[in-house]
């Protein structure tokens, strides 16, 4: 019998032990990218909606413009404050995967402010 006969299968056992940790790290990385993309989409949606509001579009149109650019499930708030139009877009970013809804999820949001155009 060789000196390595007792070591047979050890690499397989180590991989099996490390695999769950690798999956968790991968899910966290995907979640981080999803959160960053959601933040960017909220920023774009708020900016586009604020432009529409500044042009004098109806509130329903402003919300529709924001909803088209925002991630699914986003909430849009439009307000006029001291002569400026403020649009805030926010969305809860759940972790991808089967346990996404069971874990606490951060909320990303963006706010954009515009002056109403004359005319």
mmCIF file of C-alpha atoms in Angstrom:
data_model
loop_
_atom_site.group_PDB
_atom_site.id
_atom_site.type_symbol
_atom_site.label_atom_id
_atom_site.label_comp_id
_atom_site.label_asym_id
_atom_site.label_seq_id
_atom_site.Cartn_x
_atom_site.Cartn_y
_atom_site.Cartn_z
ATOM 1 C CA UNK A 1 0.000 0.000 0.000
ATOM 2 C CA UNK A 2 1.296 3.439 -0.852
ATOM 3 C CA UNK A 3 1.956 6.229 1.624
ATOM 4 C CA UNK A 4 -0.884 8.249 0.096
ATOM 5 C CA UNK A 5 -3.470 5.475 0.403
ATOM 6 C CA UNK A 6 -4.993 7.003 3.548
ATOM 7 C CA UNK A 7 -5.324 10.437 1.915
ATOM 8 C CA UNK A 8 -7.621 9.254 -0.862
ATOM 9 C CA UNK A 9 -10.820 11.349 -1.103
ATOM 10 C CA UNK A 10 -9.555 14.132 1.131
ATOM 11 C CA UNK A 11 -9.768 16.799 -1.600
ATOM 12 C CA UNK A 12 -13.358 15.813 -2.307
ATOM 13 C CA UNK A 13 -14.230 16.219 1.367
ATOM 14 C CA UNK A 14 -12.562 19.626 1.525
ATOM 15 C CA UNK A 15 -14.442 20.816 -1.564
ATOM 16 C CA UNK A 16 -17.711 19.524 -0.137
ATOM 17 C CA UNK A 17 -17.061 21.433 3.086
ATOM 18 C CA UNK A 18 -16.125 24.672 1.282
ATOM 19 C CA UNK A 19 -18.921 24.592 -1.328
ATOM 20 C CA UNK A 20 -21.677 26.132 0.863
ATOM 21 C CA UNK A 21 -19.393 29.035 1.752
ATOM 22 C CA UNK A 22 -18.601 29.561 -1.921
ATOM 23 C CA UNK A 23 -22.304 29.634 -2.785
ATOM 24 C CA UNK A 24 -22.976 32.194 -0.039
ATOM 25 C CA UNK A 25 -20.133 34.421 -1.222
ATOM 26 C CA UNK A 26 -21.407 34.191 -4.792
ATOM 27 C CA UNK A 27 -24.968 35.101 -3.723
ATOM 28 C CA UNK A 28 -23.670 38.077 -1.731
ATOM 29 C CA UNK A 29 -21.675 39.292 -4.754
ATOM 30 C CA UNK A 30 -24.727 39.003 -7.015
ATOM 31 C CA UNK A 31 -26.795 40.832 -4.398
ATOM 32 C CA UNK A 32 -24.234 43.655 -4.224
ATOM 33 C CA UNK A 33 -24.343 44.077 -8.000
ATOM 34 C CA UNK A 34 -28.160 44.001 -7.904
ATOM 35 C CA UNK A 35 -28.205 46.722 -5.234
ATOM 36 C CA UNK A 36 -25.800 48.900 -7.221
ATOM 37 C CA UNK A 37 -27.860 48.480 -10.389
ATOM 38 C CA UNK A 38 -31.049 49.278 -8.461
ATOM 39 C CA UNK A 39 -29.469 52.450 -7.089
ATOM 40 C CA UNK A 40 -28.495 53.568 -10.574
ATOM 41 C CA UNK A 41 -31.971 52.830 -11.952
ATOM 42 C CA UNK A 42 -33.594 54.785 -9.091
ATOM 43 C CA UNK A 43 -31.297 57.726 -9.804
ATOM 44 C CA UNK A 44 -32.164 57.659 -13.504
ATOM 45 C CA UNK A 45 -35.885 57.346 -12.762
ATOM 46 C CA UNK A 46 -35.864 60.263 -10.325
ATOM 47 C CA UNK A 47 -33.946 62.442 -12.777
ATOM 48 C CA UNK A 48 -36.252 61.664 -15.706
ATOM 49 C CA UNK A 49 -39.379 62.176 -13.593
ATOM 50 C CA UNK A 50 -38.080 65.505 -12.256
ATOM 51 C CA UNK A 51 -37.484 66.682 -15.827
ATOM 52 C CA UNK A 52 -41.024 65.683 -16.786
ATOM 53 C CA UNK A 53 -42.422 67.472 -13.735
ATOM 54 C CA UNK A 54 -40.409 70.595 -14.543
ATOM 55 C CA UNK A 55 -41.900 70.622 -18.057
ATOM 56 C CA UNK A 56 -45.347 70.755 -16.465
ATOM 57 C CA UNK A 57 -46.475 67.189 -17.112
ATOM 58 C CA UNK A 58 -49.403 65.844 -15.100
ATOM 59 C CA UNK A 59 -48.515 63.922 -11.915
ATOM 60 C CA UNK A 60 -49.766 60.668 -13.465
ATOM 61 C CA UNK A 61 -47.405 61.132 -16.410
ATOM 62 C CA UNK A 62 -44.518 61.953 -14.063
ATOM 63 C CA UNK A 63 -45.154 58.755 -12.100
ATOM 64 C CA UNK A 64 -45.361 56.746 -15.333
ATOM 65 C CA UNK A 65 -42.026 58.156 -16.544
ATOM 66 C CA UNK A 66 -40.433 57.189 -13.231
ATOM 67 C CA UNK A 67 -42.027 53.732 -13.215
ATOM 68 C CA UNK A 68 -40.659 52.958 -16.679
ATOM 69 C CA UNK A 69 -37.070 53.688 -15.618
ATOM 70 C CA UNK A 70 -37.235 52.391 -12.029
ATOM 71 C CA UNK A 71 -36.811 48.783 -10.878
ATOM 72 C CA UNK A 72 -39.973 46.696 -10.436
ATOM 73 C CA UNK A 73 -41.861 47.466 -7.244
ATOM 74 C CA UNK A 74 -40.439 50.975 -6.831
ATOM 75 C CA UNK A 75 -42.422 53.696 -5.120
ATOM 76 C CA UNK A 76 -42.457 57.198 -6.574
ATOM 77 C CA UNK A 77 -43.203 60.321 -4.538
ATOM 78 C CA UNK A 78 -43.644 63.688 -6.244
ATOM 79 C CA UNK A 79 -43.863 66.891 -4.222
ATOM 80 C CA UNK A 80 -43.583 70.627 -4.746
ATOM 81 C CA UNK A 81 -41.471 72.292 -2.075
ATOM 82 C CA UNK A 82 -40.685 76.023 -2.071
ATOM 83 C CA UNK A 83 -41.101 76.371 -5.833
ATOM 84 C CA UNK A 84 -39.079 73.301 -6.695
ATOM 85 C CA UNK A 85 -40.317 69.910 -7.781
ATOM 86 C CA UNK A 86 -38.914 66.951 -5.871
ATOM 87 C CA UNK A 87 -39.142 63.356 -7.020
ATOM 88 C CA UNK A 88 -38.060 60.481 -4.801
ATOM 89 C CA UNK A 89 -37.860 56.910 -6.068
ATOM 90 C CA UNK A 90 -37.209 54.021 -3.672
ATOM 91 C CA UNK A 91 -37.293 50.239 -3.850
ATOM 92 C CA UNK A 92 -36.533 47.323 -1.520
ATOM 93 C CA UNK A 93 -33.716 45.157 -2.923
ATOM 94 C CA UNK A 94 -34.262 41.560 -1.800
ATOM 95 C CA UNK A 95 -31.473 39.016 -2.038
ATOM 96 C CA UNK A 96 -31.715 36.848 -5.141
ATOM 97 C CA UNK A 97 -32.449 33.205 -4.606
ATOM 98 C CA UNK A 98 -34.953 31.112 -2.713
ATOM 99 C CA UNK A 99 -34.324 32.793 0.673
ATOM 100 C CA UNK A 100 -34.415 36.358 -0.614
ATOM 101 C CA UNK A 101 -37.715 37.274 0.990
ATOM 102 C CA UNK A 102 -36.772 35.840 4.377
ATOM 103 C CA UNK A 103 -33.717 38.062 4.893
ATOM 104 C CA UNK A 104 -33.764 41.768 5.710
ATOM 105 C CA UNK A 105 -33.324 43.771 2.529
ATOM 106 C CA UNK A 106 -31.915 47.267 2.137
ATOM 107 C CA UNK A 107 -33.942 49.986 0.476
ATOM 108 C CA UNK A 108 -32.211 52.072 -2.146
ATOM 109 C CA UNK A 109 -33.552 55.462 -3.069
ATOM 110 C CA UNK A 110 -32.739 58.535 -5.099
ATOM 111 C CA UNK A 111 -34.074 62.063 -5.037
ATOM 112 C CA UNK A 112 -33.991 64.635 -7.792
ATOM 113 C CA UNK A 113 -35.009 68.270 -7.643
ATOM 114 C CA UNK A 114 -35.883 70.556 -10.563
ATOM 115 C CA UNK A 115 -37.237 74.049 -11.038
ATOM 116 C CA UNK A 116 -40.463 74.381 -12.989
ATOM 117 C CA UNK A 117 -39.814 75.743 -16.451
ATOM 118 C CA UNK A 118 -41.534 79.006 -17.341
ATOM 119 C CA UNK A 119 -44.073 79.045 -20.068
#
